[in-house]
Amino acid sequence: MQPQAWEDQRKEARRLENALDVKLGQFAKLCSGYEQSYSRGESELATDQLMDSKAAELERLLSQLSDVNDGMRNALGGRNDTRAHTLTRHRDILHDYQQEFRRHNSSLGASRDRVQLLRGSTDKSPLLGGQGHNASGALLRERGQISGANAALDDVMGTATAVAGRVGEQSRIFENIGNKVLAVGAKFPAINGIINAVRRKKSKDTIILASVISVCTVFILIYWTSKH
């Protein structure tokens, strides 16, 4: 791929990152004010539709940024130059945005559950108010624990995915370096001879070391059996 194509994808990645930065901030504000909007008597249906629309838009932008990063990785082709560091930075930014979106989504789910429980408790008979309140509190605590566990699992999975991507990139870089060394050796017989000599020397040293260890082991066994 031509450098201009790489540059175009990098600009698109930055555009998407800027859009995500703004929209994640707006989504966080809406999530934090979800319960307040319910207490003010605003339409829950309209609020839910707005939240769902914002969440879908963020998911679309995250998916687009992931696709652009994949395109940049394919354009890099395992080459270890300054662009590799740029790609790593863009992947880290995507990972951070994904985690932030998951946290806000988890918070929104907990807020929706609280609103549902509060509505249910207000519909109960006054005689059952205390029991309803206790049941609601228990459900809220359980929901909070589940949300916390899910958020932690999402963080672990996101980190594992990022690490796997970096390992894959490093593998491709090392493979490319190895191919270049072999190509140089094929073009220059003298260098190829040096490489083969190093390999033979390493194999010879390994054989000698193994022989010395074997002989020492045999002498130790003989000495041990003679003492017993």
PDB file of N, CA and C in Angstrom, residues 9-55:
ATOM      1  N   GLN A   9      -5.685   6.608   6.036  1.00  0.00           N
ATOM      2  CA  GLN A   9      -6.275   5.784   7.100  1.00  0.00           C
ATOM      3  C   GLN A   9      -5.937   6.352   8.471  1.00  0.00           C
ATOM      4  N   ARG A  10      -4.722   6.875   8.625  1.00  0.00           N
ATOM      5  CA  ARG A  10      -4.342   7.459   9.913  1.00  0.00           C
ATOM      6  C   ARG A  10      -5.214   8.684  10.218  1.00  0.00           C
ATOM      7  N   LYS A  11      -5.466   9.511   9.188  1.00  0.00           N
ATOM      8  CA  LYS A  11      -6.334  10.679   9.386  1.00  0.00           C
ATOM      9  C   LYS A  11      -7.751  10.250   9.739  1.00  0.00           C
ATOM     10  N   GLU A  12      -8.239   9.179   9.104  1.00  0.00           N
ATOM     11  CA  GLU A  12      -9.577   8.684   9.405  1.00  0.00           C
ATOM     12  C   GLU A  12      -9.637   8.161  10.852  1.00  0.00           C
ATOM     13  N   ALA A  13      -8.566   7.500  11.292  1.00  0.00           N
ATOM     14  CA  ALA A  13      -8.519   7.012  12.674  1.00  0.00           C
ATOM     15  C   ALA A  13      -8.580   8.181  13.652  1.00  0.00           C
ATOM     16  N   ARG A  14      -7.851   9.236  13.365  1.00  0.00           N
ATOM     17  CA  ARG A  14      -7.869  10.404  14.258  1.00  0.00           C
ATOM     18  C   ARG A  14      -9.241  11.077  14.253  1.00  0.00           C
ATOM     19  N   ARG A  15      -9.891  11.121  13.097  1.00  0.00           N
ATOM     20  CA  ARG A  15     -11.232  11.722  13.023  1.00  0.00           C
ATOM     21  C   ARG A  15     -12.213  10.923  13.877  1.00  0.00           C
ATOM     22  N   LEU A  16     -12.158   9.606  13.769  1.00  0.00           N
ATOM     23  CA  LEU A  16     -13.048   8.758  14.551  1.00  0.00           C
ATOM     24  C   LEU A  16     -12.746   8.872  16.048  1.00  0.00           C
ATOM     25  N   GLU A  17     -11.472   8.953  16.389  1.00  0.00           N
ATOM     26  CA  GLU A  17     -11.094   9.097  17.801  1.00  0.00           C
ATOM     27  C   GLU A  17     -11.623  10.406  18.389  1.00  0.00           C
ATOM     28  N   ASN A  18     -11.530  11.480  17.622  1.00  0.00           N
ATOM     29  CA  ASN A  18     -12.053  12.766  18.093  1.00  0.00           C
ATOM     30  C   ASN A  18     -13.579  12.711  18.271  1.00  0.00           C
ATOM     31  N   ALA A  19     -14.254  12.063  17.316  1.00  0.00           N
ATOM     32  CA  ALA A  19     -15.711  11.938  17.423  1.00  0.00           C
ATOM     33  C   ALA A  19     -16.098  11.092  18.634  1.00  0.00           C
ATOM     34  N   LEU A  20     -15.355  10.008  18.867  1.00  0.00           N
ATOM     35  CA  LEU A  20     -15.641   9.148  20.014  1.00  0.00           C
ATOM     36  C   LEU A  20     -15.398   9.876  21.333  1.00  0.00           C
ATOM     37  N   ASP A  21     -14.360  10.691  21.363  1.00  0.00           N
ATOM     38  CA  ASP A  21     -14.050  11.433  22.588  1.00  0.00           C
ATOM     39  C   ASP A  21     -15.210  12.349  22.979  1.00  0.00           C
ATOM     40  N   VAL A  22     -15.768  13.032  21.981  1.00  0.00           N
ATOM     41  CA  VAL A  22     -16.880  13.950  22.249  1.00  0.00           C
ATOM     42  C   VAL A  22     -18.142  13.180  22.628  1.00  0.00           C
ATOM     43  N   LYS A  23     -18.467  12.152  21.867  1.00  0.00           N
ATOM     44  CA  LYS A  23     -19.729  11.432  22.071  1.00  0.00           C
ATOM     45  C   LYS A  23     -19.700  10.580  23.338  1.00  0.00           C
ATOM     46  N   LEU A  24     -18.532  10.077  23.720  1.00  0.00           N
ATOM     47  CA  LEU A  24     -18.440   9.350  24.977  1.00  0.00           C
ATOM     48  C   LEU A  24     -18.679  10.278  26.166  1.00  0.00           C
ATOM     49  N   GLY A  25     -18.184  11.514  26.048  1.00  0.00           N
ATOM     50  CA  GLY A  25     -18.451  12.490  27.097  1.00  0.00           C
ATOM     51  C   GLY A  25     -19.933  12.791  27.220  1.00  0.00           C
ATOM     52  N   GLN A  26     -20.612  12.937  26.089  1.00  0.00           N
ATOM     53  CA  GLN A  26     -22.049  13.197  26.108  1.00  0.00           C
ATOM     54  C   GLN A  26     -22.813  12.000  26.669  1.00  0.00           C
ATOM     55  N   PHE A  27     -22.387  10.790  26.280  1.00  0.00           N
ATOM     56  CA  PHE A  27     -23.044   9.580  26.757  1.00  0.00           C
ATOM     57  C   PHE A  27     -22.866   9.419  28.263  1.00  0.00           C
ATOM     58  N   ALA A  28     -21.680   9.734  28.767  1.00  0.00           N
ATOM     59  CA  ALA A  28     -21.423   9.641  30.205  1.00  0.00           C
ATOM     60  C   ALA A  28     -22.329  10.594  30.977  1.00  0.00           C
ATOM     61  N   LYS A  29     -22.515  11.790  30.450  1.00  0.00           N
ATOM     62  CA  LYS A  29     -23.383  12.772  31.115  1.00  0.00           C
ATOM     63  C   LYS A  29     -24.829  12.294  31.145  1.00  0.00           C
ATOM     64  N   LEU A  30     -25.271  11.708  30.035  1.00  0.00           N
ATOM     65  CA  LEU A  30     -26.643  11.195  29.984  1.00  0.00           C
ATOM     66  C   LEU A  30     -26.828  10.028  30.952  1.00  0.00           C
ATOM     67  N   CYS A  31     -25.815   9.152  31.045  1.00  0.00           N
ATOM     68  CA  CYS A  31     -25.908   8.000  31.946  1.00  0.00           C
ATOM     69  C   CYS A  31     -25.979   8.450  33.404  1.00  0.00           C
ATOM     70  N   SER A  32     -25.177   9.449  33.759  1.00  0.00           N
ATOM     71  CA  SER A  32     -25.155   9.914  35.144  1.00  0.00           C
ATOM     72  C   SER A  32     -26.453  10.626  35.519  1.00  0.00           C
ATOM     73  N   GLY A  33     -27.156  11.189  34.525  1.00  0.00           N
ATOM     74  CA  GLY A  33     -28.393  11.909  34.805  1.00  0.00           C
ATOM     75  C   GLY A  33     -29.650  11.117  34.513  1.00  0.00           C
ATOM     76  N   TYR A  34     -29.506   9.797  34.264  1.00  0.00           N
ATOM     77  CA  TYR A  34     -30.677   8.991  33.893  1.00  0.00           C
ATOM     78  C   TYR A  34     -31.710   8.952  35.013  1.00  0.00           C
ATOM     79  N   GLU A  35     -31.278   8.681  36.233  1.00  0.00           N
ATOM     80  CA  GLU A  35     -32.221   8.585  37.349  1.00  0.00           C
ATOM     81  C   GLU A  35     -32.839   9.942  37.680  1.00  0.00           C
ATOM     82  N   GLN A  36     -32.058  11.026  37.531  1.00  0.00           N
ATOM     83  CA  GLN A  36     -32.599  12.358  37.798  1.00  0.00           C
ATOM     84  C   GLN A  36     -33.706  12.707  36.806  1.00  0.00           C
ATOM     85  N   SER A  37     -33.546  12.292  35.558  1.00  0.00           N
ATOM     86  CA  SER A  37     -34.581  12.568  34.563  1.00  0.00           C
ATOM     87  C   SER A  37     -35.872  11.832  34.905  1.00  0.00           C
ATOM     88  N   TYR A  38     -35.726  10.631  35.473  1.00  0.00           N
ATOM     89  CA  TYR A  38     -36.926   9.897  35.889  1.00  0.00           C
ATOM     90  C   TYR A  38     -37.610  10.597  37.055  1.00  0.00           C
ATOM     91  N   SER A  39     -36.810  11.066  38.028  1.00  0.00           N
ATOM     92  CA  SER A  39     -37.395  11.736  39.196  1.00  0.00           C
ATOM     93  C   SER A  39     -38.050  13.061  38.819  1.00  0.00           C
ATOM     94  N   ARG A  40     -37.604  13.673  37.719  1.00  0.00           N
ATOM     95  CA  ARG A  40     -38.217  14.934  37.269  1.00  0.00           C
ATOM     96  C   ARG A  40     -39.508  14.700  36.498  1.00  0.00           C
ATOM     97  N   GLY A  41     -39.833  13.420  36.288  1.00  0.00           N
ATOM     98  CA  GLY A  41     -41.080  13.109  35.608  1.00  0.00           C
ATOM     99  C   GLY A  41     -40.971  13.098  34.094  1.00  0.00           C
ATOM    100  N   GLU A  42     -39.756  13.091  33.555  1.00  0.00           N
ATOM    101  CA  GLU A  42     -39.598  13.055  32.105  1.00  0.00           C
ATOM    102  C   GLU A  42     -40.006  11.683  31.579  1.00  0.00           C
ATOM    103  N   SER A  43     -40.351  11.635  30.304  1.00  0.00           N
ATOM    104  CA  SER A  43     -40.806  10.391  29.686  1.00  0.00           C
ATOM    105  C   SER A  43     -39.678   9.364  29.682  1.00  0.00           C
ATOM    106  N   GLU A  44     -39.932   8.239  30.349  1.00  0.00           N
ATOM    107  CA  GLU A  44     -38.900   7.190  30.403  1.00  0.00           C
ATOM    108  C   GLU A  44     -38.675   6.576  29.028  1.00  0.00           C
ATOM    109  N   LEU A  45     -39.757   6.426  28.256  1.00  0.00           N
ATOM    110  CA  LEU A  45     -39.639   5.842  26.926  1.00  0.00           C
ATOM    111  C   LEU A  45     -38.744   6.706  26.044  1.00  0.00           C
ATOM    112  N   ALA A  46     -38.966   8.030  26.081  1.00  0.00           N
ATOM    113  CA  ALA A  46     -38.162   8.937  25.264  1.00  0.00           C
ATOM    114  C   ALA A  46     -36.700   8.909  25.714  1.00  0.00           C
ATOM    115  N   THR A  47     -36.484   8.864  27.028  1.00  0.00           N
ATOM    116  CA  THR A  47     -35.120   8.826  27.545  1.00  0.00           C
ATOM    117  C   THR A  47     -34.418   7.537  27.125  1.00  0.00           C
ATOM    118  N   ASP A  48     -35.136   6.402  27.226  1.00  0.00           N
ATOM    119  CA  ASP A  48     -34.548   5.121  26.829  1.00  0.00           C
ATOM    120  C   ASP A  48     -34.228   5.097  25.338  1.00  0.00           C
ATOM    121  N   GLN A  49     -35.103   5.652  24.539  1.00  0.00           N
ATOM    122  CA  GLN A  49     -34.854   5.694  23.096  1.00  0.00           C
ATOM    123  C   GLN A  49     -33.614   6.531  22.782  1.00  0.00           C
ATOM    124  N   LEU A  50     -33.469   7.657  23.502  1.00  0.00           N
ATOM    125  CA  LEU A  50     -32.301   8.507  23.300  1.00  0.00           C
ATOM    126  C   LEU A  50     -31.021   7.762  23.704  1.00  0.00           C
ATOM    127  N   MET A  51     -31.052   7.090  24.857  1.00  0.00           N
ATOM    128  CA  MET A  51     -29.873   6.362  25.329  1.00  0.00           C
ATOM    129  C   MET A  51     -29.506   5.233  24.369  1.00  0.00           C
ATOM    130  N   ASP A  52     -30.516   4.505  23.896  1.00  0.00           N
ATOM    131  CA  ASP A  52     -30.260   3.409  22.962  1.00  0.00           C
ATOM    132  C   ASP A  52     -29.670   3.926  21.657  1.00  0.00           C
ATOM    133  N   SER A  53     -30.156   5.078  21.218  1.00  0.00           N
ATOM    134  CA  SER A  53     -29.636   5.678  19.984  1.00  0.00           C
ATOM    135  C   SER A  53     -28.172   6.091  20.149  1.00  0.00           C
ATOM    136  N   LYS A  54     -27.851   6.706  21.289  1.00  0.00           N
ATOM    137  CA  LYS A  54     -26.469   7.117  21.544  1.00  0.00           C
ATOM    138  C   LYS A  54     -25.544   5.906  21.663  1.00  0.00           C
ATOM    139  N   ALA A  55     -26.021   4.857  22.338  1.00  0.00           N
ATOM    140  CA  ALA A  55     -25.204   3.649  22.492  1.00  0.00           C
ATOM    141  C   ALA A  55     -24.947   2.988  21.139  1.00  0.00           C
TER     142      ALA A  55
END
